[in-house]
Amino acid sequence: MPRTMPVPSHGRSVVIAVGKAAAAMMQVAQARTPKGHAIEGLVVTRHGHLPETPPENVELIEAGHPYPDDNSIRAAHRALEIAHGLSAGDRLLVLLSGGGSALLAAPAPGLDLADKQAITRALLQSGATIEEINCVRKHLSAIKGGRLAVAAGAAAVTTWIISDIPGDDPSFVSSGPTVADHTDLASAREILAKYRIDPPASVARALADPANETPPADSLGLAGGETVVIARARDALAAAGQHAASLGYHVTNLGDNIQAEARHLGAGHAALARRLAKDGKPRAIISGGEATVTVVNKAGRGGRNLEYLLSLAIALDGAPGISALACDTDGIDGTEDAAGAIVTPSTLARAAAAGLDPAAHLARNDAYLFFQALGDLVITGPTLTNVNDFRAILIRAEPGER
């Protein structure tokens, strides 16, 4: 974040921080506010994502994720209320990070919380990308897709973003409450059709109602504001790559814009690792982005990083010298308590000794239980940041081990 917060020459300074990194971002904003300037603030984050010493002198709301809850609605209405109370000469600083789409839920007219939960669940289990999911969310909302900026009226709006979106399009981070949208209702309907999602009747009506089209850019008051992505997955990958290189690894950076079915991605990365291991050099294969999971067993326990790793382990088949880690940088992979897990050359042998069937666990979306049984989960707790998934495969194969 910049060294000092933007403050108006006159008028109020208001900060709304939303997402899994919201509390940490607010603390930095408070620390960098010029002396003599008071800021008012609201922090909206996931349940359990406040630090031991939370930000002081601001309103704090913990809400549901990945599915919105009653607090998500309360938080959205509070954010809109704050924005509506601003005037010309005031400045609204919005600090966004991943998770805000669920944390701020203001259903469009004719919808309720149950509708929002149902469509969110269907989308998350369908294999849709995060951009597709957030496109639908924007058109079922009274706050997303730039509507919070519209509510701020003549006040200057500045948005700083920690991006968890592959490609870092700011309009998709937390579904862009202050950023102009470039999708439309027709796109949202096409996404539901693509994944064969039969929405509740109320949702179908809302997506057919022109009143739910997102506001045009010229209505957002953007002339007095700015939108800046201040941290992204590529920054994390660059730092990891530099560290790996300093340890003597030859680094292959596959980029931060990977979106693919997790089990297919794992199998593909295993094939790449096997191929690169043939020269016997120490190598690190790193990647980011956000894999997807098509859920076939709604009672399964897992996450996209865990499913990726289980597929990777099966495809590696105990290949010597190859280990891997995959974690969500926010500390929570899916809905479980693990950030992710590790895979080693002994993973499948230890699974066999424990009576575990890797293919069966993968088929029923039960990767969490597989790695839990092996003691190979990575549990960090909330990290208070979020640049999406981080994957690393380390190759220490020596000639003759193949």
Short mmCIF file of C-alpha atoms in Angstrom, two decimals:
data_model
loop_
_atom_site.label_atom_id
_atom_site.label_comp_id
_atom_site.label_asym_id
_atom_site.label_seq_id
_atom_site.Cartn_x
_atom_site.Cartn_y
_atom_site.Cartn_z
CA MET A 1 0.00 0.00 0.00
CA PRO A 2 1.18 3.59 -0.54
CA ARG A 3 3.08 5.16 2.35
CA THR A 4 0.27 7.62 3.14
CA MET A 5 -3.48 7.37 2.76
CA PRO A 6 -5.29 9.79 0.43
CA VAL A 7 -7.17 12.35 2.49
CA PRO A 8 -9.37 15.23 1.29
CA SER A 9 -8.35 18.85 1.86
CA HIS A 10 -11.72 19.24 3.52
CA GLY A 11 -14.52 16.86 4.31
CA ARG A 12 -14.55 13.36 5.81
CA SER A 13 -12.20 10.43 5.24
CA VAL A 14 -13.99 7.08 5.33
CA VAL A 15 -12.40 3.65 4.84
CA ILE A 16 -14.38 0.49 4.05
CA ALA A 17 -12.23 -2.66 4.09
CA VAL A 18 -13.77 -5.88 2.79
CA GLY A 19 -12.36 -9.38 2.38
CA LYS A 20 -10.14 -11.90 4.11
CA ALA A 21 -7.32 -9.34 4.33
CA ALA A 22 -9.64 -6.53 5.43
CA ALA A 23 -8.48 -6.23 9.04
CA ALA A 24 -4.79 -6.19 8.14
CA MET A 25 -5.40 -3.65 5.36
CA MET A 26 -7.33 -1.40 7.74
CA GLN A 27 -4.52 -1.52 10.28
CA VAL A 28 -2.02 -0.40 7.64
CA ALA A 29 -4.40 2.36 6.51
CA GLN A 30 -4.70 3.63 10.06
CA ALA A 31 -0.94 3.54 10.56
CA ARG A 32 -0.35 5.52 7.37
CA THR A 33 -3.01 8.16 7.81
CA PRO A 34 -1.33 11.58 8.11
CA LYS A 35 -1.31 13.06 11.60
CA GLY A 36 -4.21 15.37 12.27
CA HIS A 37 -6.59 13.49 9.97
CA ALA A 38 -9.19 11.23 11.52
CA ILE A 39 -10.70 8.38 9.52
CA GLU A 40 -13.98 6.61 10.02
CA GLY A 41 -14.06 2.97 9.07
CA LEU A 42 -15.82 -0.35 8.55
CA VAL A 43 -14.10 -3.75 8.39
CA VAL A 44 -15.98 -6.71 6.93
CA THR A 45 -14.17 -10.04 7.02
CA ARG A 46 -14.81 -13.76 7.31
CA HIS A 47 -15.69 -15.28 10.67
CA GLY A 48 -12.43 -15.99 12.48
CA HIS A 49 -10.34 -13.67 10.28
CA LEU A 50 -9.82 -10.85 12.77
CA PRO A 51 -6.30 -10.68 14.25
CA GLU A 52 -5.74 -11.08 17.99
CA THR A 53 -5.50 -7.31 18.22
CA PRO A 54 -8.13 -6.05 15.74
CA PRO A 55 -8.22 -2.53 14.31
CA GLU A 56 -9.45 0.02 16.85
CA ASN A 57 -11.99 2.82 16.49
CA VAL A 58 -13.71 1.24 13.49
CA GLU A 59 -16.81 -0.89 13.08
CA LEU A 60 -16.12 -4.63 12.76
CA ILE A 61 -18.43 -7.19 11.13
CA GLU A 62 -17.58 -10.88 10.67
CA ALA A 63 -19.70 -12.59 8.02
CA GLY A 64 -20.12 -15.87 6.13
CA HIS A 65 -17.82 -17.33 3.49
CA PRO A 66 -17.98 -19.01 0.98
CA TYR A 67 -21.73 -18.79 1.51
CA PRO A 68 -23.27 -15.50 2.65
CA ASP A 69 -25.14 -15.31 5.94
CA ASP A 70 -27.29 -12.77 7.79
CA ASN A 71 -24.18 -10.79 8.73
CA SER A 72 -23.25 -10.57 5.05
CA ILE A 73 -26.52 -8.77 4.42
CA ARG A 74 -26.03 -6.54 7.46
CA ALA A 75 -22.51 -5.68 6.30
CA ALA A 76 -23.65 -4.78 2.78
CA HIS A 77 -26.45 -2.57 4.04
CA ARG A 78 -24.04 -0.86 6.43
CA ALA A 79 -21.54 -0.21 3.63
CA LEU A 80 -24.28 1.25 1.44
CA GLU A 81 -25.52 3.39 4.33
CA ILE A 82 -22.03 4.79 4.86
CA ALA A 83 -21.63 5.54 1.14
CA HIS A 84 -25.02 7.23 0.90
CA GLY A 85 -24.00 9.51 3.78
CA LEU A 86 -21.04 10.97 1.88
CA SER A 87 -21.00 14.34 0.13
CA ALA A 88 -18.85 16.26 -2.33
CA GLY A 89 -15.50 16.91 -0.68
CA ASP A 90 -15.53 13.60 1.18
CA ARG A 91 -13.28 10.70 0.24
CA LEU A 92 -14.15 7.02 0.39
CA LEU A 93 -11.19 4.64 0.40
CA VAL A 94 -12.26 1.05 -0.32
CA LEU A 95 -9.77 -1.71 0.51
CA LEU A 96 -10.72 -4.95 -1.24
CA SER A 97 -9.40 -8.48 -1.01
CA GLY A 98 -10.75 -11.89 -1.93
CA GLY A 99 -13.88 -13.18 -0.24
CA GLY A 100 -15.89 -9.99 -0.45
CA SER A 101 -18.46 -11.42 -2.83
CA ALA A 102 -19.89 -13.57 -0.04
CA LEU A 103 -19.13 -11.12 2.77
CA LEU A 104 -21.14 -8.29 1.18
CA ALA A 105 -24.54 -9.65 0.16
CA ALA A 106 -27.30 -7.21 -0.67
CA PRO A 107 -29.84 -9.24 -2.68
CA ALA A 108 -31.41 -7.53 -5.69
CA PRO A 109 -35.14 -6.76 -5.35
CA GLY A 110 -37.21 -9.94 -5.25
CA LEU A 111 -34.36 -12.07 -3.86
CA ASP A 112 -33.52 -13.17 -0.34
CA LEU A 113 -30.59 -14.75 1.48
CA ALA A 114 -31.73 -18.29 0.66
CA ASP A 115 -31.69 -17.44 -3.06
CA LYS A 116 -28.16 -16.06 -2.80
CA GLN A 117 -26.95 -19.11 -0.89
CA ALA A 118 -28.53 -21.54 -3.32
CA ILE A 119 -27.09 -19.98 -6.45
CA THR A 120 -23.66 -19.54 -4.83
CA ARG A 121 -23.59 -23.19 -3.82
CA ALA A 122 -24.62 -24.35 -7.28
CA LEU A 123 -21.97 -22.22 -8.97
CA LEU A 124 -19.16 -23.25 -6.61
CA GLN A 125 -19.93 -26.92 -7.16
CA SER A 126 -20.32 -26.64 -10.94
CA GLY A 127 -16.71 -26.16 -12.00
CA ALA A 128 -17.33 -22.54 -13.07
CA THR A 129 -14.40 -20.12 -12.95
CA ILE A 130 -14.35 -17.33 -10.41
CA GLU A 131 -14.98 -14.75 -13.15
CA GLU A 132 -18.09 -16.65 -14.23
CA ILE A 133 -19.31 -17.00 -10.66
CA ASN A 134 -18.82 -13.32 -9.95
CA CYS A 135 -20.51 -12.30 -13.19
CA VAL A 136 -23.69 -13.97 -11.96
CA ARG A 137 -23.29 -12.55 -8.47
CA LYS A 138 -23.02 -8.98 -9.80
CA HIS A 139 -26.38 -9.22 -11.51
CA LEU A 140 -28.14 -10.48 -8.40
CA SER A 141 -26.84 -7.74 -6.12
CA ALA A 142 -27.59 -4.22 -4.93
CA ILE A 143 -23.94 -3.50 -4.05
CA LYS A 144 -21.68 -5.37 -6.49
CA GLY A 145 -20.69 -4.38 -10.03
CA GLY A 146 -19.97 -0.73 -9.17
CA ARG A 147 -23.11 -0.07 -7.16
CA LEU A 148 -21.24 0.91 -3.98
CA ALA A 149 -19.44 3.65 -5.93
CA VAL A 150 -22.77 4.87 -7.31
CA ALA A 151 -24.07 5.07 -3.72
CA ALA A 152 -21.13 7.34 -2.81
CA GLY A 153 -22.47 9.98 -5.18
CA ALA A 154 -20.21 13.02 -5.52
CA ALA A 155 -17.61 11.79 -3.03
CA ALA A 156 -14.21 10.80 -4.41
CA VAL A 157 -13.79 7.02 -4.42
CA THR A 158 -10.38 5.34 -4.32
CA THR A 159 -10.08 1.55 -4.41
CA TRP A 160 -6.97 -0.42 -3.50
CA ILE A 161 -7.02 -4.14 -4.16
CA ILE A 162 -5.19 -7.28 -3.13
CA SER A 163 -6.13 -9.48 -6.06
CA ASP A 164 -7.12 -13.14 -5.77
CA ILE A 165 -8.40 -13.21 -9.36
CA PRO A 166 -6.38 -14.88 -12.15
CA GLY A 167 -5.44 -12.07 -14.52
CA ASP A 168 -6.10 -9.43 -11.83
CA ASP A 169 -9.15 -7.81 -13.43
CA PRO A 170 -10.23 -5.47 -10.59
CA SER A 171 -13.88 -5.67 -11.61
CA PHE A 172 -13.98 -9.30 -10.44
CA VAL A 173 -12.20 -8.99 -7.07
CA SER A 174 -15.01 -9.19 -4.49
CA SER A 175 -17.30 -8.73 -7.53
CA GLY A 176 -16.12 -5.14 -7.96
CA PRO A 177 -18.41 -3.08 -5.69
CA THR A 178 -16.68 0.14 -6.78
CA VAL A 179 -15.41 -0.90 -10.22
CA ALA A 180 -17.27 -0.60 -13.52
CA ASP A 181 -18.56 -3.93 -14.81
CA HIS A 182 -18.04 -5.15 -18.37
CA THR A 183 -20.40 -8.14 -18.23
CA ASP A 184 -24.16 -8.14 -18.67
CA LEU A 185 -27.33 -10.02 -17.79
CA ALA A 186 -27.13 -12.11 -20.94
CA SER A 187 -23.65 -13.30 -19.93
CA ALA A 188 -24.95 -14.31 -16.51
CA ARG A 189 -27.79 -16.32 -18.04
CA GLU A 190 -25.39 -18.00 -20.47
CA ILE A 191 -23.14 -19.07 -17.58
CA LEU A 192 -26.01 -20.80 -15.79
CA ALA A 193 -26.97 -22.54 -19.02
CA LYS A 194 -23.35 -23.57 -19.69
CA TYR A 195 -23.13 -25.40 -16.36
CA ARG A 196 -26.69 -26.71 -16.54
CA ILE A 197 -27.72 -24.87 -13.39
CA ASP A 198 -31.47 -24.63 -12.96
CA PRO A 199 -31.84 -21.53 -10.76
CA PRO A 200 -34.69 -20.81 -8.37
CA ALA A 201 -37.56 -19.04 -10.12
CA SER A 202 -36.77 -15.81 -8.27
CA VAL A 203 -33.19 -15.87 -9.60
CA ALA A 204 -34.35 -16.55 -13.15
CA ARG A 205 -36.72 -13.57 -12.93
CA ALA A 206 -33.96 -11.33 -11.58
CA LEU A 207 -31.59 -12.27 -14.41
CA ALA A 208 -34.31 -11.41 -16.94
CA ASP A 209 -35.05 -8.01 -15.39
CA PRO A 210 -33.26 -5.10 -17.13
CA ALA A 211 -33.31 -3.22 -13.84
CA ASN A 212 -30.60 -5.60 -12.60
CA GLU A 213 -28.13 -4.64 -15.31
CA THR A 214 -24.97 -3.28 -13.70
CA PRO A 215 -24.57 0.53 -13.85
CA PRO A 216 -22.59 2.11 -16.70
CA ALA A 217 -19.11 3.38 -15.93
CA ASP A 218 -20.07 7.04 -16.27
CA SER A 219 -22.49 6.70 -13.35
CA LEU A 220 -19.80 5.62 -10.89
CA GLY A 221 -18.26 9.04 -10.28
CA LEU A 222 -14.91 7.71 -11.46
CA ALA A 223 -13.52 11.11 -12.41
CA GLY A 224 -12.47 11.80 -8.83
CA GLY A 225 -11.20 8.37 -7.97
CA GLU A 226 -8.79 5.63 -8.90
CA THR A 227 -8.53 1.85 -8.76
CA VAL A 228 -5.13 0.27 -8.10
CA VAL A 229 -4.14 -3.38 -7.66
CA ILE A 230 -1.48 -3.20 -4.94
CA ALA A 231 -0.65 -6.92 -4.55
CA ARG A 232 -1.23 -9.99 -6.70
CA ALA A 233 -0.33 -13.64 -7.11
CA ARG A 234 2.51 -12.88 -9.52
CA ASP A 235 4.25 -10.99 -6.69
CA ALA A 236 4.11 -14.09 -4.48
CA LEU A 237 5.33 -16.32 -7.32
CA ALA A 238 8.21 -13.96 -8.10
CA ALA A 239 9.32 -13.96 -4.46
CA ALA A 240 9.04 -17.75 -4.23
CA GLY A 241 10.96 -18.17 -7.48
CA GLN A 242 13.77 -15.91 -6.29
CA HIS A 243 14.02 -17.83 -3.03
CA ALA A 244 14.05 -21.19 -4.80
CA ALA A 245 16.75 -19.97 -7.18
CA SER A 246 18.85 -18.82 -4.21
CA LEU A 247 18.68 -22.40 -2.90
CA GLY A 248 20.01 -23.77 -6.17
CA TYR A 249 16.78 -24.80 -7.90
CA HIS A 250 16.17 -24.24 -11.60
CA VAL A 251 12.81 -22.48 -11.55
CA THR A 252 9.93 -23.06 -13.95
CA ASN A 253 7.23 -20.43 -13.32
CA LEU A 254 3.99 -21.52 -14.98
CA GLY A 255 2.31 -18.22 -14.15
CA ASP A 256 -0.53 -17.00 -11.95
CA ASN A 257 -3.38 -17.20 -14.46
CA ILE A 258 -4.06 -20.95 -14.37
CA GLN A 259 -7.72 -21.97 -14.34
CA ALA A 260 -8.45 -25.64 -14.93
CA GLU A 261 -10.20 -28.58 -13.32
CA ALA A 262 -8.01 -29.40 -10.30
CA ARG A 263 -7.67 -33.12 -10.98
CA HIS A 264 -6.69 -32.52 -14.62
CA LEU A 265 -4.20 -29.85 -13.59
CA GLY A 266 -2.59 -32.17 -11.06
CA ALA A 267 -2.16 -34.94 -13.61
CA GLY A 268 -0.70 -32.50 -16.13
CA HIS A 269 1.78 -31.07 -13.64
CA ALA A 270 2.85 -34.58 -12.66
CA ALA A 271 3.69 -35.34 -16.28
CA LEU A 272 5.69 -32.10 -16.52
CA ALA A 273 7.59 -32.92 -13.32
CA ARG A 274 8.47 -36.40 -14.55
CA ARG A 275 9.77 -34.94 -17.81
CA LEU A 276 11.87 -32.25 -16.13
CA ALA A 277 13.28 -34.74 -13.61
CA LYS A 278 15.04 -36.67 -16.36
CA ASP A 279 18.10 -34.39 -16.43
CA GLY A 280 18.77 -34.90 -12.71
CA LYS A 281 18.89 -31.17 -11.91
CA PRO A 282 17.17 -29.74 -8.82
CA ARG A 283 14.05 -27.98 -10.07
CA ALA A 284 11.13 -26.00 -8.71
CA ILE A 285 7.88 -25.76 -10.65
CA ILE A 286 5.70 -22.98 -9.26
CA SER A 287 2.26 -21.77 -10.26
CA GLY A 288 -0.73 -19.78 -9.08
CA GLY A 289 -4.26 -18.99 -10.17
CA GLU A 290 -7.44 -20.76 -9.13
CA ALA A 291 -8.30 -24.30 -10.09
CA THR A 292 -11.91 -25.46 -10.23
CA VAL A 293 -13.67 -28.53 -8.89
CA THR A 294 -16.78 -30.13 -10.34
CA VAL A 295 -18.41 -31.66 -7.27
CA VAL A 296 -20.07 -35.03 -7.82
CA ASN A 297 -20.37 -35.96 -4.15
CA LYS A 298 -21.96 -33.12 -2.20
CA ALA A 299 -21.02 -34.87 1.07
CA GLY A 300 -17.35 -34.95 0.09
CA ARG A 301 -14.73 -33.04 2.03
CA GLY A 302 -11.97 -31.36 0.13
CA GLY A 303 -10.84 -28.27 -1.72
CA ARG A 304 -9.29 -27.42 -5.05
CA ASN A 305 -5.69 -27.58 -3.76
CA LEU A 306 -6.27 -30.90 -2.03
CA GLU A 307 -7.92 -32.36 -5.11
CA TYR A 308 -5.03 -31.10 -7.25
CA LEU A 309 -2.52 -32.76 -4.92
CA LEU A 310 -4.34 -36.08 -4.78
CA SER A 311 -4.46 -36.23 -8.57
CA LEU A 312 -0.78 -35.23 -8.69
CA ALA A 313 0.19 -37.99 -6.24
CA ILE A 314 -1.70 -40.63 -8.21
CA ALA A 315 -0.04 -39.57 -11.47
CA LEU A 316 3.45 -39.37 -9.91
CA ASP A 317 2.99 -42.91 -8.55
CA GLY A 318 5.80 -42.53 -6.02
CA ALA A 319 8.31 -41.06 -8.47
CA PRO A 320 11.57 -40.61 -6.50
CA GLY A 321 12.78 -37.16 -5.58
CA ILE A 322 9.55 -35.31 -6.39
CA SER A 323 7.55 -33.56 -3.65
CA ALA A 324 4.85 -30.92 -3.80
CA LEU A 325 2.83 -28.42 -1.80
CA ALA A 326 -0.37 -26.67 -2.79
CA CYS A 327 -2.16 -24.19 -0.53
CA ASP A 328 -4.62 -21.34 -0.62
CA THR A 329 -2.70 -18.27 0.54
CA ASP A 330 -5.58 -17.19 2.79
CA GLY A 331 -5.09 -20.33 4.89
CA ILE A 332 -8.40 -21.98 3.99
CA ASP A 333 -8.80 -24.37 1.04
CA GLY A 334 -12.52 -24.56 0.28
CA THR A 335 -14.62 -24.92 3.42
CA GLU A 336 -12.24 -26.97 5.57
CA ASP A 337 -9.64 -25.84 8.14
CA ALA A 338 -6.56 -26.65 6.05
CA ALA A 339 -4.69 -24.34 3.71
CA GLY A 340 -3.71 -27.35 1.64
CA ALA A 341 -1.36 -30.32 1.98
CA ILE A 342 1.94 -31.86 0.90
CA VAL A 343 2.82 -34.81 -1.35
CA THR A 344 6.07 -36.79 -1.05
CA PRO A 345 7.45 -39.84 -2.86
CA SER A 346 6.10 -41.95 0.02
CA THR A 347 2.51 -40.65 -0.14
CA LEU A 348 0.99 -43.60 -2.01
CA ALA A 349 2.99 -46.22 -0.09
CA ARG A 350 1.86 -44.76 3.23
CA ALA A 351 -1.73 -44.59 1.93
CA ALA A 352 -1.61 -48.27 0.98
CA ALA A 353 -0.28 -49.18 4.42
CA ALA A 354 -3.16 -47.24 5.98
CA GLY A 355 -5.74 -48.97 3.78
CA LEU A 356 -6.57 -45.81 1.81
CA ASP A 357 -7.65 -45.91 -1.85
CA PRO A 358 -6.45 -42.66 -3.49
CA ALA A 359 -8.56 -43.08 -6.64
CA ALA A 360 -11.71 -43.69 -4.59
CA HIS A 361 -11.07 -40.59 -2.47
CA LEU A 362 -10.56 -38.53 -5.62
CA ALA A 363 -13.69 -39.88 -7.28
CA ARG A 364 -15.88 -38.89 -4.34
CA ASN A 365 -14.26 -35.46 -3.72
CA ASP A 366 -12.81 -36.63 -0.39
CA ALA A 367 -9.22 -35.39 -0.67
CA TYR A 368 -9.34 -33.74 2.76
CA LEU A 369 -9.98 -37.06 4.50
CA PHE A 370 -7.17 -38.71 2.52
CA PHE A 371 -4.51 -36.21 3.56
CA GLN A 372 -5.90 -35.93 7.06
CA ALA A 373 -5.44 -39.67 7.55
CA LEU A 374 -1.80 -39.38 6.45
CA GLY A 375 -1.09 -36.37 8.67
CA ASP A 376 -0.08 -34.36 5.60
CA LEU A 377 -2.50 -31.44 5.83
CA VAL A 378 -1.02 -27.93 6.06
CA ILE A 379 -2.94 -26.02 8.72
CA THR A 380 -1.93 -22.38 9.15
CA GLY A 381 -5.14 -20.73 10.27
CA PRO A 382 -6.19 -17.47 8.60
CA THR A 383 -3.18 -15.69 7.12
CA LEU A 384 -5.01 -12.33 6.82
CA THR A 385 -4.03 -11.98 3.17
CA ASN A 386 -5.19 -13.60 -0.06
CA VAL A 387 -3.51 -13.86 -3.46
CA ASN A 388 -5.20 -17.17 -4.23
CA ASP A 389 -3.53 -20.53 -4.76
CA PHE A 390 0.19 -21.28 -4.51
CA ARG A 391 1.60 -24.53 -5.87
CA ALA A 392 5.20 -25.73 -5.78
CA ILE A 393 6.72 -28.99 -7.03
CA LEU A 394 10.31 -29.66 -5.95
CA ILE A 395 12.46 -32.12 -7.86
CA ARG A 396 15.60 -33.49 -6.25
CA ALA A 397 16.02 -36.51 -8.55
CA GLU A 398 19.58 -37.63 -9.20
CA PRO A 399 20.74 -39.49 -12.32
CA GLY A 400 20.14 -43.18 -11.84
CA GLU A 401 17.07 -42.68 -9.63
CA ARG A 402 14.66 -42.71 -12.55
#
